DNA sequence: CACATGATCGCCT
DNA sequence: GGCGATCATGTGG
């Protein structure tokens, strides 16, 4: 059964032997999940073949207390409903009239926190192929039709790192200048040595 | 390299 | 009616 938009062929890989992240991984503190997702693999099965990339950049969004989050002040609309699901679900939103962004829901049901997947490294191809949340979704073929799906056991999954743990750097998040004090919170995590990271590689000066 | 801008539309006020 | 968890392209230094 074929479903959704085809992923880029350069993402073909073999997940044999890789271990899927478990529910307990996602239910932890959002900051811990965001940090530990750097190095994990974001993968999708399409027409019986696996496609995926190694995550190199993430951002944590902390629910009601976080002005940059879609669930700030307890907002609960149809769009953000997946953020209220149990940890380990996918939340995808559409922004700027043309881009989709993929998030991993964290914590437990009723706690609307999530981790934005900002960049990943393809098994082959140019380093910028999945650099930035919009490009990551476009290249993986992820759309809002995928919002709310379970990441465990389905056609979109996350596997634990299969190499040594990366050196993870921290900075403020990107594109949230409207968010008051929250704009400076150190909630962006990235592989300090990856060429696929988007945006600046240091903390904003103010 | 650092900005600046247009594209394009669903969502929220 | 305004604007955004972005990107590609353009200008200037």
Short mmCIF file of N, CA, C and O in Angstrom, two decimals, chain A residues 128-200:
data_model
loop_
_atom_site.label_atom_id
_atom_site.label_comp_id
_atom_site.label_asym_id
_atom_site.label_seq_id
_atom_site.Cartn_x
_atom_site.Cartn_y
_atom_site.Cartn_z
N UNK A 128 23.45 19.88 2.63
CA UNK A 128 22.34 20.78 2.94
C UNK A 128 20.97 20.20 2.55
O UNK A 128 19.96 20.87 2.65
N UNK A 129 20.96 18.96 2.12
CA UNK A 129 19.71 18.33 1.65
C UNK A 129 18.58 18.39 2.67
O UNK A 129 17.43 18.60 2.33
N UNK A 130 18.91 18.18 3.93
CA UNK A 130 17.89 18.21 4.99
C UNK A 130 18.25 19.25 6.05
O UNK A 130 17.97 19.08 7.23
N UNK A 131 18.90 20.33 5.63
CA UNK A 131 19.34 21.37 6.56
C UNK A 131 18.27 22.44 6.71
O UNK A 131 18.11 23.30 5.85
N UNK A 132 17.54 22.40 7.81
CA UNK A 132 16.41 23.30 8.04
C UNK A 132 15.12 22.49 8.11
O UNK A 132 14.97 21.50 7.39
N UNK A 133 14.20 22.87 8.98
CA UNK A 133 13.00 22.08 9.22
C UNK A 133 12.11 21.91 7.98
O UNK A 133 11.50 20.85 7.80
N UNK A 134 12.04 22.93 7.13
CA UNK A 134 11.23 22.83 5.93
C UNK A 134 11.83 21.86 4.93
O UNK A 134 11.14 21.01 4.36
N UNK A 135 13.12 21.97 4.74
CA UNK A 135 13.80 21.05 3.80
C UNK A 135 13.78 19.63 4.31
O UNK A 135 13.67 18.67 3.54
N UNK A 136 13.94 19.46 5.64
CA UNK A 136 13.90 18.12 6.21
C UNK A 136 12.58 17.43 5.87
O UNK A 136 12.55 16.28 5.42
N UNK A 137 11.47 18.14 6.04
CA UNK A 137 10.16 17.56 5.72
C UNK A 137 10.01 17.33 4.23
O UNK A 137 9.51 16.28 3.80
N UNK A 138 10.43 18.29 3.42
CA UNK A 138 10.27 18.16 1.97
C UNK A 138 11.04 16.95 1.46
O UNK A 138 10.53 16.17 0.64
N UNK A 139 12.26 16.77 1.94
CA UNK A 139 13.11 15.68 1.47
C UNK A 139 12.62 14.32 1.96
O UNK A 139 12.72 13.31 1.27
N UNK A 140 12.07 14.30 3.17
CA UNK A 140 11.53 13.05 3.71
C UNK A 140 10.12 12.75 3.19
O UNK A 140 9.60 11.65 3.37
N UNK A 141 9.47 13.77 2.60
CA UNK A 141 8.10 13.57 2.14
C UNK A 141 7.09 13.61 3.27
O UNK A 141 6.02 13.02 3.17
N UNK A 142 7.42 14.31 4.35
CA UNK A 142 6.52 14.44 5.49
C UNK A 142 5.57 15.62 5.27
O UNK A 142 6.00 16.70 4.87
N UNK A 143 4.27 15.43 5.53
CA UNK A 143 3.29 16.51 5.39
C UNK A 143 2.36 16.52 6.60
O UNK A 143 2.43 15.63 7.46
N UNK A 144 1.46 17.50 6.64
CA UNK A 144 0.53 17.58 7.77
C UNK A 144 -0.38 16.35 7.84
O UNK A 144 -0.97 16.09 8.90
N UNK A 145 -0.48 15.61 6.76
CA UNK A 145 -1.27 14.38 6.80
C UNK A 145 -0.66 13.38 7.78
O UNK A 145 -1.33 12.46 8.23
N UNK A 146 0.62 13.56 8.10
CA UNK A 146 1.30 12.66 9.04
C UNK A 146 1.19 13.12 10.49
O UNK A 146 1.67 12.43 11.40
N UNK A 147 0.60 14.29 10.72
CA UNK A 147 0.51 14.82 12.08
C UNK A 147 -0.39 13.93 12.93
O UNK A 147 -1.50 13.58 12.53
N UNK A 148 0.11 13.58 14.13
CA UNK A 148 -0.68 12.76 15.05
C UNK A 148 -0.40 11.27 15.01
O UNK A 148 -0.93 10.52 15.82
N UNK A 149 0.46 10.84 14.07
CA UNK A 149 0.72 9.40 14.01
C UNK A 149 1.67 8.96 15.13
O UNK A 149 2.43 9.75 15.67
N UNK A 150 1.59 7.69 15.46
CA UNK A 150 2.47 7.11 16.48
C UNK A 150 3.81 6.77 15.85
O UNK A 150 3.86 6.18 14.77
N UNK A 151 4.90 7.14 16.52
CA UNK A 151 6.24 6.86 15.99
C UNK A 151 6.71 5.45 16.31
O UNK A 151 7.77 5.03 15.87
N UNK A 152 5.93 4.71 17.10
CA UNK A 152 6.36 3.36 17.46
C UNK A 152 5.67 2.31 16.60
O UNK A 152 4.44 2.19 16.60
N UNK A 153 6.47 1.59 15.86
CA UNK A 153 5.96 0.45 15.10
C UNK A 153 5.28 0.76 13.80
O UNK A 153 4.75 -0.14 13.15
N UNK A 154 5.26 2.05 13.38
CA UNK A 154 4.57 2.41 12.14
C UNK A 154 5.52 2.69 10.99
O UNK A 154 6.65 2.23 10.98
N UNK A 155 5.03 3.46 10.03
CA UNK A 155 5.83 3.72 8.83
C UNK A 155 6.81 4.87 9.02
O UNK A 155 7.67 5.10 8.18
N UNK A 156 6.68 5.61 10.11
CA UNK A 156 7.67 6.63 10.45
C UNK A 156 8.20 6.29 11.84
O UNK A 156 7.41 6.14 12.79
N UNK A 157 9.52 6.15 11.96
CA UNK A 157 10.11 5.71 13.23
C UNK A 157 11.40 6.45 13.52
O UNK A 157 11.98 7.08 12.64
N UNK A 158 11.85 6.33 14.76
CA UNK A 158 13.15 6.87 15.14
C UNK A 158 13.98 5.76 15.74
O UNK A 158 13.52 5.04 16.65
N UNK A 159 15.21 5.62 15.21
CA UNK A 159 16.13 4.60 15.70
C UNK A 159 17.26 5.24 16.50
O UNK A 159 17.68 6.37 16.20
N UNK A 160 17.76 4.53 17.50
CA UNK A 160 18.87 5.03 18.30
C UNK A 160 20.12 5.15 17.44
O UNK A 160 20.26 4.47 16.42
N UNK A 161 21.02 6.00 17.87
CA UNK A 161 22.29 6.23 17.17
C UNK A 161 23.05 4.93 16.96
O UNK A 161 23.01 4.04 17.80
N UNK A 162 23.70 4.81 15.80
CA UNK A 162 24.50 3.61 15.57
C UNK A 162 25.99 3.93 15.54
O UNK A 162 26.79 3.13 15.13
N UNK A 163 26.32 5.16 15.93
CA UNK A 163 27.74 5.52 16.03
C UNK A 163 27.98 6.16 17.39
O UNK A 163 27.07 6.26 18.21
N UNK A 164 29.20 6.61 17.62
CA UNK A 164 29.53 7.23 18.90
C UNK A 164 28.68 8.47 19.14
O UNK A 164 28.28 9.14 18.18
N UNK A 165 28.40 8.76 20.40
CA UNK A 165 27.60 9.93 20.74
C UNK A 165 28.27 11.20 20.22
O UNK A 165 29.48 11.37 20.40
N UNK A 166 27.53 12.09 19.56
CA UNK A 166 28.12 13.32 19.02
C UNK A 166 28.42 14.33 20.12
O UNK A 166 27.86 14.24 21.23
N UNK A 167 29.29 15.30 19.81
CA UNK A 167 29.47 16.45 20.69
C UNK A 167 28.31 17.40 20.44
O UNK A 167 28.15 17.91 19.33
N UNK A 168 27.48 17.60 21.46
CA UNK A 168 26.27 18.40 21.28
C UNK A 168 26.48 19.82 21.81
O UNK A 168 26.82 20.01 22.98
N UNK A 169 26.28 20.81 20.94
CA UNK A 169 26.36 22.21 21.33
C UNK A 169 24.96 22.75 21.57
O UNK A 169 23.98 22.17 21.12
N UNK A 170 24.88 23.88 22.30
CA UNK A 170 23.59 24.44 22.70
C UNK A 170 23.53 25.91 22.30
O UNK A 170 24.54 26.62 22.37
N UNK A 171 22.36 26.39 21.89
CA UNK A 171 22.18 27.81 21.61
C UNK A 171 20.72 28.19 21.81
O UNK A 171 19.88 27.35 22.13
N UNK A 172 20.43 29.47 21.60
CA UNK A 172 19.03 29.92 21.59
C UNK A 172 18.36 29.36 20.34
O UNK A 172 19.03 28.98 19.38
N UNK A 173 17.03 29.33 20.35
CA UNK A 173 16.30 28.81 19.20
C UNK A 173 16.25 29.83 18.06
O UNK A 173 16.48 31.01 18.27
N UNK A 174 15.95 29.32 16.88
CA UNK A 174 15.94 30.15 15.68
C UNK A 174 14.51 30.54 15.29
O UNK A 174 13.59 29.73 15.40
N UNK A 175 14.35 31.80 14.89
CA UNK A 175 13.06 32.22 14.34
C UNK A 175 11.97 32.48 15.35
O UNK A 175 10.79 32.44 15.02
N UNK A 176 12.35 32.75 16.63
CA UNK A 176 11.33 32.98 17.66
C UNK A 176 11.55 34.32 18.37
O UNK A 176 11.29 34.46 19.55
N UNK A 177 11.97 35.32 17.60
CA UNK A 177 12.28 36.63 18.18
C UNK A 177 11.06 37.32 18.81
O UNK A 177 11.20 38.25 19.60
N UNK A 178 9.88 36.86 18.46
CA UNK A 178 8.65 37.45 18.98
C UNK A 178 8.31 36.94 20.39
O UNK A 178 7.35 37.39 21.00
N UNK A 179 9.08 35.98 20.90
CA UNK A 179 8.66 35.20 22.08
C UNK A 179 9.10 35.77 23.43
O UNK A 179 9.14 35.04 24.42
N UNK A 180 9.43 37.07 23.49
CA UNK A 180 9.82 37.65 24.78
C UNK A 180 11.08 37.01 25.32
O UNK A 180 12.00 36.69 24.57
N UNK A 181 11.14 36.80 26.63
CA UNK A 181 12.32 36.20 27.26
C UNK A 181 12.63 34.82 26.69
O UNK A 181 13.79 34.41 26.60
N UNK A 182 11.60 34.11 26.29
CA UNK A 182 11.79 32.74 25.82
C UNK A 182 12.67 32.66 24.59
O UNK A 182 13.24 31.61 24.27
N UNK A 183 12.81 33.77 23.88
CA UNK A 183 13.64 33.76 22.67
C UNK A 183 15.10 33.47 23.00
O UNK A 183 15.85 33.04 22.13
N UNK A 184 15.50 33.74 24.23
CA UNK A 184 16.90 33.53 24.60
C UNK A 184 17.14 32.22 25.34
O UNK A 184 18.28 31.91 25.70
N UNK A 185 16.11 31.46 25.58
CA UNK A 185 16.29 30.19 26.31
C UNK A 185 17.18 29.25 25.49
O UNK A 185 17.01 29.13 24.27
N UNK A 186 18.13 28.59 26.16
CA UNK A 186 19.08 27.71 25.45
C UNK A 186 18.48 26.34 25.13
O UNK A 186 18.80 25.36 25.76
N UNK A 187 17.62 26.31 24.13
CA UNK A 187 16.86 25.09 23.85
C UNK A 187 17.13 24.51 22.47
O UNK A 187 16.42 23.62 22.01
N UNK A 188 18.16 25.00 21.80
CA UNK A 188 18.55 24.42 20.51
C UNK A 188 19.79 23.55 20.70
O UNK A 188 20.76 23.97 21.34
N UNK A 189 19.73 22.34 20.16
CA UNK A 189 20.83 21.38 20.34
C UNK A 189 21.30 20.92 18.97
O UNK A 189 20.49 20.59 18.10
N UNK A 190 22.64 20.89 18.78
CA UNK A 190 23.13 20.47 17.48
C UNK A 190 24.49 19.79 17.57
O UNK A 190 25.25 20.02 18.50
N UNK A 191 24.74 18.94 16.59
CA UNK A 191 26.02 18.24 16.48
C UNK A 191 27.08 19.26 16.07
O UNK A 191 27.05 19.79 14.96
N UNK A 192 28.01 19.52 16.97
CA UNK A 192 29.00 20.59 16.74
C UNK A 192 29.87 20.33 15.52
O UNK A 192 30.50 21.26 15.00
N UNK A 193 29.92 19.09 15.05
CA UNK A 193 30.83 18.77 13.95
C UNK A 193 30.12 18.49 12.63
O UNK A 193 30.77 18.11 11.65
N UNK A 194 28.81 18.66 12.59
CA UNK A 194 28.09 18.33 11.36
C UNK A 194 27.96 19.51 10.40
O UNK A 194 27.65 20.63 10.80
N UNK A 195 28.18 19.23 9.13
CA UNK A 195 28.06 20.26 8.09
C UNK A 195 26.60 20.51 7.72
O UNK A 195 26.30 21.43 6.97
N UNK A 196 25.69 19.68 8.24
CA UNK A 196 24.27 19.80 7.86
C UNK A 196 23.48 20.71 8.79
O UNK A 196 22.31 20.97 8.55
N UNK A 197 24.12 21.21 9.84
CA UNK A 197 23.42 22.09 10.79
C UNK A 197 22.99 23.37 10.08
O UNK A 197 23.73 23.91 9.27
N UNK A 198 21.78 23.86 10.38
CA UNK A 198 21.29 25.10 9.78
C UNK A 198 21.58 26.27 10.71
O UNK A 198 21.73 26.10 11.91
N UNK A 199 21.66 27.47 10.13
CA UNK A 199 21.78 28.67 10.95
C UNK A 199 23.09 28.81 11.69
O UNK A 199 24.03 28.05 11.46
N UNK A 200 23.16 29.79 12.60
CA UNK A 200 24.41 30.12 13.29
C UNK A 200 24.83 29.04 14.29
O UNK A 200 24.00 28.36 14.87
#
